[in-house]
Short mmCIF file of C-alpha atoms in Angstrom, two decimals:
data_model
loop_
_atom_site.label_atom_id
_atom_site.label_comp_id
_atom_site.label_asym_id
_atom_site.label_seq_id
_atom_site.Cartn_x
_atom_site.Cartn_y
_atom_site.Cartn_z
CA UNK A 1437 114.45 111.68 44.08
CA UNK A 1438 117.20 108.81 44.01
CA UNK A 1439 116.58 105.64 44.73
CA UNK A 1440 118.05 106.33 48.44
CA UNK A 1441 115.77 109.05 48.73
CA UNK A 1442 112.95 107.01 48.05
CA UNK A 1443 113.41 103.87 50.27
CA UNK A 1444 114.82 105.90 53.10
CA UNK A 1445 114.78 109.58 53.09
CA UNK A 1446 116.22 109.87 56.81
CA UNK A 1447 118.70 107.71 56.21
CA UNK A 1448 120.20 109.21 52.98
CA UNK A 1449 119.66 112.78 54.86
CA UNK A 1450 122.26 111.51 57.90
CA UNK A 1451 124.70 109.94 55.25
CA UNK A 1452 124.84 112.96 53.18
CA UNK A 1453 125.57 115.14 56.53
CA UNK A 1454 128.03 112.48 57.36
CA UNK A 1455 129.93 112.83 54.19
CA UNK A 1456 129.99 116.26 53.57
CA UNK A 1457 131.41 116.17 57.52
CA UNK A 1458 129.10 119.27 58.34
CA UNK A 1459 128.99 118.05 62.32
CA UNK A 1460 129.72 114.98 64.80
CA UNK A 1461 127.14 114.26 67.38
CA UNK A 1462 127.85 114.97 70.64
CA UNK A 1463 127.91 113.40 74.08
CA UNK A 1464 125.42 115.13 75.33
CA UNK A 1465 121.57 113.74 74.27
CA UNK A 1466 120.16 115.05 70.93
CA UNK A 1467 123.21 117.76 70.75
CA UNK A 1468 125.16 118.34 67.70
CA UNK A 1469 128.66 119.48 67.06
CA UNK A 1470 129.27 122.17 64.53
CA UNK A 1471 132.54 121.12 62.28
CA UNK A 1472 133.29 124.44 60.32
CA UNK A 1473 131.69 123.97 57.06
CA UNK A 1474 128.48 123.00 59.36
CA UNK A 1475 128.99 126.30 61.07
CA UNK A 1476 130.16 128.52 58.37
CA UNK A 1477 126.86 127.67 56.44
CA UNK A 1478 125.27 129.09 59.88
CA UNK A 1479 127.46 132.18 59.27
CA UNK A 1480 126.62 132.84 55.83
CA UNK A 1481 122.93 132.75 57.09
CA UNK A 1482 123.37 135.16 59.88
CA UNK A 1483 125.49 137.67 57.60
CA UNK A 1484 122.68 137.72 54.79
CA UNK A 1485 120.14 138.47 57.76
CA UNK A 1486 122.20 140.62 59.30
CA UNK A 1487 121.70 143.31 56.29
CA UNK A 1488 117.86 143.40 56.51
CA UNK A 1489 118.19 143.84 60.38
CA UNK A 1490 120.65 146.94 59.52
CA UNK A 1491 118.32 148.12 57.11
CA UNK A 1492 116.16 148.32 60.10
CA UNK A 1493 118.24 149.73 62.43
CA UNK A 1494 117.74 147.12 64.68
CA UNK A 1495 120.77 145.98 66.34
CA UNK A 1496 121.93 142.87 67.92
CA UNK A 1497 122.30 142.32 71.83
CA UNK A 1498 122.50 139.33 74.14
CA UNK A 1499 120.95 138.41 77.17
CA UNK A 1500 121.48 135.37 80.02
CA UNK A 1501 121.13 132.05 79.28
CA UNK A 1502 119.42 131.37 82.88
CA UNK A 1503 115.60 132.23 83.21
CA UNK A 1504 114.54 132.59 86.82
CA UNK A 1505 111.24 130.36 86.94
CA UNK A 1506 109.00 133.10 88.42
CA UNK A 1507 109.42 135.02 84.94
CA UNK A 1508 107.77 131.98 83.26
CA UNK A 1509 105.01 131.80 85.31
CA UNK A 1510 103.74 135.80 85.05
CA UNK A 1511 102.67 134.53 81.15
CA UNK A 1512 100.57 131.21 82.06
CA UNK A 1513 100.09 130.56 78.22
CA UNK A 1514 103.51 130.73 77.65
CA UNK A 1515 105.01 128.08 80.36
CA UNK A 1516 102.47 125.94 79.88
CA UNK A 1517 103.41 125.79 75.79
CA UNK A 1518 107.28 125.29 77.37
CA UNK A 1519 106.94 123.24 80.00
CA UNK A 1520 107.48 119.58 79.18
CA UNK A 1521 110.66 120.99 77.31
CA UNK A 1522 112.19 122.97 80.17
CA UNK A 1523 115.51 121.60 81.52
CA UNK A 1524 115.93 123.33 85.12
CA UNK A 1525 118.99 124.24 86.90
CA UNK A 1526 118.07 123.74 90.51
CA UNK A 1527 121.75 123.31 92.41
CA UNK A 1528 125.28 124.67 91.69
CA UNK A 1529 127.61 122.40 93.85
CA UNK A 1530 126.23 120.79 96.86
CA UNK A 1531 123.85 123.86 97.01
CA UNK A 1532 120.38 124.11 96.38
CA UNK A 1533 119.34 127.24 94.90
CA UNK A 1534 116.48 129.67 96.17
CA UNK A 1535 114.95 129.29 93.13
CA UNK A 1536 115.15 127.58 90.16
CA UNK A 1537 116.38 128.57 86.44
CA UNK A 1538 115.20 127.13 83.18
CA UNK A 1539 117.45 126.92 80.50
CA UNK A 1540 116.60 129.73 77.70
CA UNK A 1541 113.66 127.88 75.42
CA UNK A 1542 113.13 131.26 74.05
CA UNK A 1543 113.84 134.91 75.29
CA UNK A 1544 109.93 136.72 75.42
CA UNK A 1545 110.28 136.73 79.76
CA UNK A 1546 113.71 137.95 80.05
CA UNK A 1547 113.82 140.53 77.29
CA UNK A 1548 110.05 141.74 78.33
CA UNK A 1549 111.35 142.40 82.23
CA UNK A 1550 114.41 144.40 80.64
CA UNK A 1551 111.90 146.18 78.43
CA UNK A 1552 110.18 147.09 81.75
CA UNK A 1553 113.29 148.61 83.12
CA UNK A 1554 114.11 150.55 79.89
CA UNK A 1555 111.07 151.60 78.12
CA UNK A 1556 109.30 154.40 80.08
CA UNK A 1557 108.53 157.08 77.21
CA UNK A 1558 106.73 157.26 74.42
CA UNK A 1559 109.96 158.44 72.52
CA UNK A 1560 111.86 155.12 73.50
CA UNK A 1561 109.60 153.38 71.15
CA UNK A 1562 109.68 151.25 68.94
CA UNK A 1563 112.68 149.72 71.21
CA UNK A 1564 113.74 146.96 68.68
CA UNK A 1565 116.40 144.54 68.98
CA UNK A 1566 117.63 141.04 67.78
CA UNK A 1567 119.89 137.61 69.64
CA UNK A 1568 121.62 135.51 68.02
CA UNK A 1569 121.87 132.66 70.80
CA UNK A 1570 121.64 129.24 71.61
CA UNK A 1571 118.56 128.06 73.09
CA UNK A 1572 117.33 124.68 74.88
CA UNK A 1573 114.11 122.31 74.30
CA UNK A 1574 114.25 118.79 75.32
CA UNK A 1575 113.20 117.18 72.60
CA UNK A 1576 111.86 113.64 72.64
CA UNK A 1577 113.01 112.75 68.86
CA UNK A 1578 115.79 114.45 67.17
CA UNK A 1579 117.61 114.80 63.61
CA UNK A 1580 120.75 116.94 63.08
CA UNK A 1581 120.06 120.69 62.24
CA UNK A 1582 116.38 120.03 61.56
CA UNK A 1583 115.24 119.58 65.48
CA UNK A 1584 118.01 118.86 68.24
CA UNK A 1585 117.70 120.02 71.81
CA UNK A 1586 120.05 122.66 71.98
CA UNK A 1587 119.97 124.52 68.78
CA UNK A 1588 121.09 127.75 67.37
CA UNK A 1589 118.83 130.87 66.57
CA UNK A 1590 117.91 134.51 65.71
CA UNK A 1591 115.34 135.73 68.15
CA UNK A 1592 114.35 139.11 67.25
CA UNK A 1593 112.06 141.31 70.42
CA UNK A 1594 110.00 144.80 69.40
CA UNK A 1595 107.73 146.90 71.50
CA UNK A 1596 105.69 149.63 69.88
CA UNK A 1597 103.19 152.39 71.08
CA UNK A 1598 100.18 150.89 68.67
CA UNK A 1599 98.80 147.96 67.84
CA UNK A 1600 99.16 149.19 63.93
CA UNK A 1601 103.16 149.56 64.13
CA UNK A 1602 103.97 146.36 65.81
CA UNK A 1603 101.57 144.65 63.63
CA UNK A 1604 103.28 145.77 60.50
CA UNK A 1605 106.88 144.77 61.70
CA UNK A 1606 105.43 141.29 62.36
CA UNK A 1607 104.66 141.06 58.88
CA UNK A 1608 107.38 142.74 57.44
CA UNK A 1609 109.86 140.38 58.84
CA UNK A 1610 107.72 137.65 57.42
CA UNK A 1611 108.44 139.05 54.03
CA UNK A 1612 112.55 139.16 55.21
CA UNK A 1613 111.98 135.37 55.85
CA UNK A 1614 110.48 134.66 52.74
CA UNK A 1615 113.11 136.97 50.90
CA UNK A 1616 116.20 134.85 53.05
CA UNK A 1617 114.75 131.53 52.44
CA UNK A 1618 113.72 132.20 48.43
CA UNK A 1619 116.66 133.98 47.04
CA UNK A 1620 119.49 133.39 49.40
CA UNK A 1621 118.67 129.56 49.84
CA UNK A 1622 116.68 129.12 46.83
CA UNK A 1623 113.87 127.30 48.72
CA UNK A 1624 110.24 127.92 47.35
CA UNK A 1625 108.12 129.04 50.28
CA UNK A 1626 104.61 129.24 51.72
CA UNK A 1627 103.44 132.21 53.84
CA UNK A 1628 100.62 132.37 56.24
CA UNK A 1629 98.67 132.38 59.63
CA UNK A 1630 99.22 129.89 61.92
CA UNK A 1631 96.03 128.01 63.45
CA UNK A 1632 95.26 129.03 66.71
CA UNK A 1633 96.40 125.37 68.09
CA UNK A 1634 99.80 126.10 66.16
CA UNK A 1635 100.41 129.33 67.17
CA UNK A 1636 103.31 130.28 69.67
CA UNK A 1637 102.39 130.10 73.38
CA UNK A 1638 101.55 133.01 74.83
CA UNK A 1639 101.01 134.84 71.25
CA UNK A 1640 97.97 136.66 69.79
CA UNK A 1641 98.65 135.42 65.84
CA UNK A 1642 101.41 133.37 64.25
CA UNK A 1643 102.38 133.83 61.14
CA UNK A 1644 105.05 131.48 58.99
CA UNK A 1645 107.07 130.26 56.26
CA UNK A 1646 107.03 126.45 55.34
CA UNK A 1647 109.03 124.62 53.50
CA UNK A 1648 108.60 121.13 51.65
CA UNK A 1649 111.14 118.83 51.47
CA UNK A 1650 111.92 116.42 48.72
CA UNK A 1651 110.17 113.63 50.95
CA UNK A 1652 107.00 116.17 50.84
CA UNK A 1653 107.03 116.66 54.19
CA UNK A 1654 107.27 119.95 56.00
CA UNK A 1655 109.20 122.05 58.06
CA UNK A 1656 108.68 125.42 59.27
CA UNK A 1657 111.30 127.67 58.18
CA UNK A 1658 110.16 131.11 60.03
CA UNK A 1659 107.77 132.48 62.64
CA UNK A 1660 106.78 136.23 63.23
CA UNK A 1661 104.26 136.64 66.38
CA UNK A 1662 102.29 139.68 67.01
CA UNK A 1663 102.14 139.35 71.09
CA UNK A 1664 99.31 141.92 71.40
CA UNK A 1665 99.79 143.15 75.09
CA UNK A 1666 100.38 139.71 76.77
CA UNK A 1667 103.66 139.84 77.69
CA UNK A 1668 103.67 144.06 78.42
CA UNK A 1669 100.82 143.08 80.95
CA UNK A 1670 102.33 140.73 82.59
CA UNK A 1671 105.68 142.30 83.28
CA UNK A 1672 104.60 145.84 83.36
CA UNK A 1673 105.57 147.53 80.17
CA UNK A 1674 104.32 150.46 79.95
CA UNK A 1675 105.30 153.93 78.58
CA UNK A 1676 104.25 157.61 79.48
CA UNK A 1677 102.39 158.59 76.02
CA UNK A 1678 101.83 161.92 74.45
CA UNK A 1679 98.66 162.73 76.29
CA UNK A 1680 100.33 162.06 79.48
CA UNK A 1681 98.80 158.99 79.94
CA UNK A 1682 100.67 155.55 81.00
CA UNK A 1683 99.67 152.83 78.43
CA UNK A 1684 101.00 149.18 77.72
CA UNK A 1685 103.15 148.53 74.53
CA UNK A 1686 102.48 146.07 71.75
CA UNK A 1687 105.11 143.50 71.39
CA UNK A 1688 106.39 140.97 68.87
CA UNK A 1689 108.94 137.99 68.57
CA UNK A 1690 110.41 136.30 65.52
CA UNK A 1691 112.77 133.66 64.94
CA UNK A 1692 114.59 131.21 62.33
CA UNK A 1693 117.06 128.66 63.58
CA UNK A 1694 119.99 126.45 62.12
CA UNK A 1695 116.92 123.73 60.74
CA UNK A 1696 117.34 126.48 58.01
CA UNK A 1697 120.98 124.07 57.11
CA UNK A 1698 118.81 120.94 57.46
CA UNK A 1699 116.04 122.37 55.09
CA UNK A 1700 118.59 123.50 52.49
CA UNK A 1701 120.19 120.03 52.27
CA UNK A 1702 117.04 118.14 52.06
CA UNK A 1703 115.77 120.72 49.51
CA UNK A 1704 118.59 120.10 46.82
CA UNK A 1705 120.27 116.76 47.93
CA UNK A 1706 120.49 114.60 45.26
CA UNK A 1707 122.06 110.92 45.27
CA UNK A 1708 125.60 111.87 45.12
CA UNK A 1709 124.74 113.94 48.30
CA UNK A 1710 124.03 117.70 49.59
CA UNK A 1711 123.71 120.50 46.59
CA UNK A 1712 124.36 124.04 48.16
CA UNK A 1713 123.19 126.92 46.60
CA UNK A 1714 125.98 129.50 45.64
CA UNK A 1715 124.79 131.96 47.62
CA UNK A 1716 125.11 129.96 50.96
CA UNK A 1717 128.07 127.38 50.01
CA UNK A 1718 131.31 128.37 52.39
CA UNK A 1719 133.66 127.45 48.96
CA UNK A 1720 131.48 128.37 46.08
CA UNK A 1721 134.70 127.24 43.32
CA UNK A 1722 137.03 124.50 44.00
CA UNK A 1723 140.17 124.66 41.36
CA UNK A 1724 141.35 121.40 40.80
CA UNK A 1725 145.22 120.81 39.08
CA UNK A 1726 145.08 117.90 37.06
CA UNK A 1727 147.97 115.41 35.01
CA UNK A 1728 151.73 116.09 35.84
CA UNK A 1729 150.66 119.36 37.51
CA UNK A 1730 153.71 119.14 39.84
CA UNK A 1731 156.31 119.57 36.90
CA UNK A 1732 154.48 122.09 34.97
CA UNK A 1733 154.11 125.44 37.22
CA UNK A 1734 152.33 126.95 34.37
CA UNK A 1735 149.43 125.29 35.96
CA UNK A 1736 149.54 126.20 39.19
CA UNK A 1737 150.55 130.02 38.26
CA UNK A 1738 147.16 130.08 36.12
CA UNK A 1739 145.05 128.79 38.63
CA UNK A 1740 146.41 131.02 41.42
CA UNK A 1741 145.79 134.37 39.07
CA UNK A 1742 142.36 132.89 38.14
CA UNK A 1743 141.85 132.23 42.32
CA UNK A 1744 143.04 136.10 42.83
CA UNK A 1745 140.54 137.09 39.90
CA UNK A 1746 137.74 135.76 41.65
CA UNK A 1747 138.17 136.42 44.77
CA UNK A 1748 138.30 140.46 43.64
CA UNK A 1749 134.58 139.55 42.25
CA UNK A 1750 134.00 137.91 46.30
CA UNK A 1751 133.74 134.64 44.94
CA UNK A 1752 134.87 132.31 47.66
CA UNK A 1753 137.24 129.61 46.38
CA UNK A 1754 139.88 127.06 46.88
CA UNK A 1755 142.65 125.29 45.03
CA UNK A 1756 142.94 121.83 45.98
CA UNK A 1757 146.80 121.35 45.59
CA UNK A 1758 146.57 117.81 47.70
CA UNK A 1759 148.64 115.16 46.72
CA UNK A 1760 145.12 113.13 46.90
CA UNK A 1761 143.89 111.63 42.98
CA UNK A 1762 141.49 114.25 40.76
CA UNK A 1763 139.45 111.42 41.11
CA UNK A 1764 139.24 111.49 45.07
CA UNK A 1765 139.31 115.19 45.16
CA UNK A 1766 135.85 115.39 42.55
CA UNK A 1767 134.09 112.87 44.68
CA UNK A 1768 135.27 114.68 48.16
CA UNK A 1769 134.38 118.21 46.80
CA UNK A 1770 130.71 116.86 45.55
CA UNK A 1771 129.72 115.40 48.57
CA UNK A 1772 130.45 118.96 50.13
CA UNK A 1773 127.71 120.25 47.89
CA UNK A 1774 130.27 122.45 46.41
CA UNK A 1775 128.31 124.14 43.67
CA UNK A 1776 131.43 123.91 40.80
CA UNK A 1777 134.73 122.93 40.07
CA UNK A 1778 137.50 123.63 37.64
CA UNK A 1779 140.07 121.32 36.14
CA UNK A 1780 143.05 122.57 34.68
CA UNK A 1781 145.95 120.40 33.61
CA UNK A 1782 148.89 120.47 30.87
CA UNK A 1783 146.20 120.10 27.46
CA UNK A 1784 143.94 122.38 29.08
CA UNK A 1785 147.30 125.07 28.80
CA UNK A 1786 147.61 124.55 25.94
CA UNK A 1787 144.28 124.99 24.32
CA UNK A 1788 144.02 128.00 26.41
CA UNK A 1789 140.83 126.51 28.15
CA UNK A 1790 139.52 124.92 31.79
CA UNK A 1791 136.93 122.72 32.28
CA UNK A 1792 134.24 123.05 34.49
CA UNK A 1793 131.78 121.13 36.16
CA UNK A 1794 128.84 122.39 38.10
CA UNK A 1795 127.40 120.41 41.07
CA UNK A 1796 123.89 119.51 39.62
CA UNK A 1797 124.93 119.08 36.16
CA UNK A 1798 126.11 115.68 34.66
CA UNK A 1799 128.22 117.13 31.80
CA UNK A 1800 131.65 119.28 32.06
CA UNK A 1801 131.94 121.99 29.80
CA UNK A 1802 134.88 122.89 28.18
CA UNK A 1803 135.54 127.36 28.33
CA UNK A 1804 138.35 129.63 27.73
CA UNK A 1805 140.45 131.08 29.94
CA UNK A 1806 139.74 134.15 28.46
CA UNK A 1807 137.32 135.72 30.70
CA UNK A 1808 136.77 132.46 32.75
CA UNK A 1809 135.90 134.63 35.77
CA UNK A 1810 133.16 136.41 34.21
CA UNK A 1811 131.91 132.44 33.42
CA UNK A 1812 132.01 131.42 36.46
CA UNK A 1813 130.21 133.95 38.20
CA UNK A 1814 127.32 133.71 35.63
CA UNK A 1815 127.20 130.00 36.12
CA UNK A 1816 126.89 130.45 39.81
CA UNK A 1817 124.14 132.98 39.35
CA UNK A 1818 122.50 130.76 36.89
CA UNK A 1819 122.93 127.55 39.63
CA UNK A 1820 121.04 129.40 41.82
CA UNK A 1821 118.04 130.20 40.32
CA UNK A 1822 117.98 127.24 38.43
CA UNK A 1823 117.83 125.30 41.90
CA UNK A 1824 114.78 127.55 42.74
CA UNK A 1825 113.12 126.71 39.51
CA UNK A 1826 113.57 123.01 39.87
CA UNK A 1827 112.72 122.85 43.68
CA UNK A 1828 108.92 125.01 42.49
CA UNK A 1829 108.53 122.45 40.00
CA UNK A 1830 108.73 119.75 42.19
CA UNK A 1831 106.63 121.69 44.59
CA UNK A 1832 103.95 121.68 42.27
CA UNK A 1833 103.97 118.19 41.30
CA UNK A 1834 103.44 117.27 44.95
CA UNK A 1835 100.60 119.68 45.86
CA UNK A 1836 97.19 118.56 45.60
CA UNK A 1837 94.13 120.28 45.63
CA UNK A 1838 91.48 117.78 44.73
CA UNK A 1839 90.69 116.07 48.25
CA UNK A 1840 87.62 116.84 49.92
CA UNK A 1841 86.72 114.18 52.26
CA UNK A 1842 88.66 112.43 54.72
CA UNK A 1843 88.06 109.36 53.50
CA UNK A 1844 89.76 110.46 49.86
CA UNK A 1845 92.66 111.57 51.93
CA UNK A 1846 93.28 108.54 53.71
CA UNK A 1847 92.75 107.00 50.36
CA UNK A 1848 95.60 109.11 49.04
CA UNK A 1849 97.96 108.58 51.73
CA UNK A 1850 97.56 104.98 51.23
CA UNK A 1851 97.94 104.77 47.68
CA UNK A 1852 101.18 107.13 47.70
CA UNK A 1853 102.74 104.96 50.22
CA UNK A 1854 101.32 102.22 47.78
CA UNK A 1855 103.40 103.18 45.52
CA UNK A 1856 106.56 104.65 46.51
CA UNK A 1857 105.34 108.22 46.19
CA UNK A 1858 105.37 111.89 48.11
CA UNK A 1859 102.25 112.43 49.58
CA UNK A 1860 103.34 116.51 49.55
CA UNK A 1861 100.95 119.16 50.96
CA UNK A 1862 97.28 119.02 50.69
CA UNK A 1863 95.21 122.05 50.98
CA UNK A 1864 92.05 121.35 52.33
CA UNK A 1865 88.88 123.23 53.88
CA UNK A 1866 88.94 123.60 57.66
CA UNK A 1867 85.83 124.38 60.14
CA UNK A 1868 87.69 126.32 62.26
CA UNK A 1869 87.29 123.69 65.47
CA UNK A 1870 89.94 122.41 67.41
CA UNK A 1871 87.76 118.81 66.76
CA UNK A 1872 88.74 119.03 63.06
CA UNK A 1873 91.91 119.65 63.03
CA UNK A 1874 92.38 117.28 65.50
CA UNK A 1875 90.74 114.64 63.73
CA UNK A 1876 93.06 115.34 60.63
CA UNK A 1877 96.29 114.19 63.44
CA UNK A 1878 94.96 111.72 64.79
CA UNK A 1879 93.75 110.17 61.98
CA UNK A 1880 96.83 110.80 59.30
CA UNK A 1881 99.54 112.22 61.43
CA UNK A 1882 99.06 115.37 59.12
CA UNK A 1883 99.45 118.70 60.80
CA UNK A 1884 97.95 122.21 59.56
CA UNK A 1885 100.92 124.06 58.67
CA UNK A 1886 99.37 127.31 58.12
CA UNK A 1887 96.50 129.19 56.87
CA UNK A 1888 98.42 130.67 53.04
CA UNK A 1889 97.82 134.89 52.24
CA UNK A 1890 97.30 133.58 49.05
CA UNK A 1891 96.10 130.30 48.34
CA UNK A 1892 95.75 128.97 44.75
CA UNK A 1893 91.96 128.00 45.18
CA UNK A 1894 89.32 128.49 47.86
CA UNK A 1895 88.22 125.52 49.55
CA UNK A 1896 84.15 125.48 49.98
CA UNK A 1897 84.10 122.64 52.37
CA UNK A 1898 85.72 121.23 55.58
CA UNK A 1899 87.45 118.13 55.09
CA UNK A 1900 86.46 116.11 58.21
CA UNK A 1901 82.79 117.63 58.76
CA UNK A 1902 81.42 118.14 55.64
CA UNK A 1903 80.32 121.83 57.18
CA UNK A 1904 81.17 124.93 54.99
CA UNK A 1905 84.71 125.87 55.40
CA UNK A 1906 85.83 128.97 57.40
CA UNK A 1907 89.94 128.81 56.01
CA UNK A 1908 91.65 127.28 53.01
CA UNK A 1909 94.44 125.23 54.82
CA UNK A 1910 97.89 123.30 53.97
CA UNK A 1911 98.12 120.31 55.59
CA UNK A 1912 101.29 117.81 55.61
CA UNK A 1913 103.11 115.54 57.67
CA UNK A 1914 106.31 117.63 59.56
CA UNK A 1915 109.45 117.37 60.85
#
């Protein structure tokens, strides 16, 4: 990490947003405005989701923003998990209304009455669909992207005859999480169950994908719930099966939001500002006329057939033809986390060559024009996985595996803060009581984040009790 990063990771998070003018707060308390290169990154995110829902056949619909309150309160699990983050609509004019309307925290009541309405046969299911919407939770304490009160999201609603089928979708969109957030936005990931105090209101099992930030804390990148029969009991889905018989339907929810944009900056910032991966940036290329490009068209007319090249490979890119210095233009283009640019000026013409710079390299590198646009493309492709590669190694470094007791831990925390260092993720051994893992909050202000498929040790013991452990757990602090 820079030095910024180190002293105050927050703070060089909002700068770098700032600079690379991604969104503008808004009037309205812990709302955000999406500029277009803010917005666009949300694009490129729905797009590459998009393909695994039409691989799927599961299409996208909308429903109203406005929940009547009486739908909340059929699920008691679910609007008591809501509740403190409900803003209510309870008058339109000088009139008060019958009853009141929450805005949309999340869709499970008003898609599971519609399911109600539309699901009556056996050979309607599995009804599967997805939103992409805005949604509301009043949130106490905000940061741009990562947690706002109205934010953006895929919410994605199944119903199935067995407990088997809607089951397995739960999981399989896990695995399109982890595929999104691993090779699309070249964060390393970490898949598991949720603990049953972390686990969506209403739900039967949570499962996720967490992330760790530079600043080794965590944020939760994607949920999948398996909703057993909650929801289909309490607004009456039920379908006519095979053996004539009316039964309930399984159901299941699952859900990333735009804190994916905050995750991917504070993933591969760096102290000159955001990194974006190729596969996500909005301008992947940036060509960049350089010297007396004005009086020598050759210049322009090469970078133009190189722009036309690449954009026939679906390259995105731009030529910067401002009157603004190369100097001001490199600097303005960097702190946009554009992942490469290419200078071309009057010497460069005549060697027959271009010089390129890639966003988390130092060094330029001098390459011919000569097949140029194959280069590029293999430098973006190597960008990319090289920003997975770096962001596991730095994983690793800040996982830990060696605390047992709480006391150790504590000891840890204090000697990383000691010292100026990432505290990470711990994985630890967990009882299984609410008392434990409560203790482990209260205590550190650490959080389980999930209970990993696939953990790289087995933990014997519980860290707070001292009582054989029933889970291997990560633990860090969140945003």
């Amino acid at each position: 990490m820079s030095d910024l990063q180190k002293e105050n990771f927050s703070e060089w998070y909002l700068t770098a947003i700032k600079n690379a003018d991604l969104m503008s707060y808004s009037p309205v308390r812990g709302c955000i405005i999406f500029k277009p290169d803010g917005y666009s990154l949300w694009e490129s995110i729905q797009a590459e989701f998009n393909k695994y829902l039409a691989t799927q056949k599961i299409r996208n619909a909308y429903f109203p923003l406005l929940i009547p309150k009486h739908f909340f309160e059929k699920e008691e699990e679910h609007i008591e998990g809501f509740a403190p983050e409900l803003p209510w609509m309870t008058q339109v004019g000088d009139q008060k209304l019958d009853e009141p309307y929450a805005l949309r925290p999340t869709s499970e009541t008003m898609i599971g009455n519609a399911f109600s309405d539309w699901i009556n046969s056996y050979r309607d299911l599995p009804y599967e669909i997805n939103q992409w919407a805005n949604v509301f939770r009043w949130e106490k304490k905000t940061l741009p992207f990562l947690r706002t009160s109205e934010f953006l999201w895929q919410e994605g609603h199944t119903a199935h005859a067995t407990e088997e089928d809607a089951r397995k979708r739960t999981l399989s969109v896990l695995d399109a999480y982890e595929d999104l957030i691993v090779n699309f936005l070249a964060i390393p990931s970490y898949k598991g169950q949720k603990t049953p105090s972390e686990r969506f209101a209403g739900a039967v099992d949570t499962y996720s994908i967490e992330t760790m930030m530079r600043d080794g804390k965590a944020v939760q990148a994607g949920t999948s719930h398996y909703l057993g029969q909650n929801f289909a009991k309490s607004f009456d889905i039920k379908f006519l099966d095979k053996d004539d018989t009316h039964k309930y339907v399984y159901t299941t929810s699952w859900g990333i939001s735009t804190r994916l944009i905050g995750a991917t900056i504070m993933v591969h910032g760096d102290e000159k500002g955001i990194v974006l991966p190729p596969k996500i940036a909005p301008t992947q290329v940036v060509l960049i006329p350089v010297g007396p490009w004005q009086k020598n068209p050759e210049i322009m007319e090469t970078l133009q057939k190189i722009q036309t090249n690449l954009e026939a490979k679906n390259i995105r890119v731009e030529i910067d033809d401002s009157d603004n210095t190369p100097g001001y233009k490199f600097n303005e283009w960097e702190q946009k986390g554009v992942p490469m640019h290419v200078e071309l000026g009057p010497r460069d013409i005549k060697n027959s060559s271009a010089v390129i710079k890639m966003r988390d390299l130092d060094d330029k590198d001098s390459v011919a024009l000569d097949g140029i646009e194959d280069k590029i493309s293999q430098e973006l492709d190597t960008m990319q996985t090289k920003l997975l590669e770096s962001a596991k190694a730095r994983n690793k470094a800040n996982e830990h595996y060696d605390i047992d007791t709480l006391d150790d831990f504590k000891k840890h925390i204090a000697t990383c803060k000691e010292n100026n260092e990432v505290p990470g993720f711990v994985l630890i051994g967990w009882d299984g009581t609410d008392e434990t893992e409560a203790k482990i909050k209260e205590e550190t202000g650490f959080t389980t984040r999930n209970i990993p498929f696939n953990p790289p040790m087995e933990k014997k013991v519980d860290i707070v009790s001292g009582k054989p452990a029933k889970y291997t757990v990560w633990i860090a602090r969140a945003y």
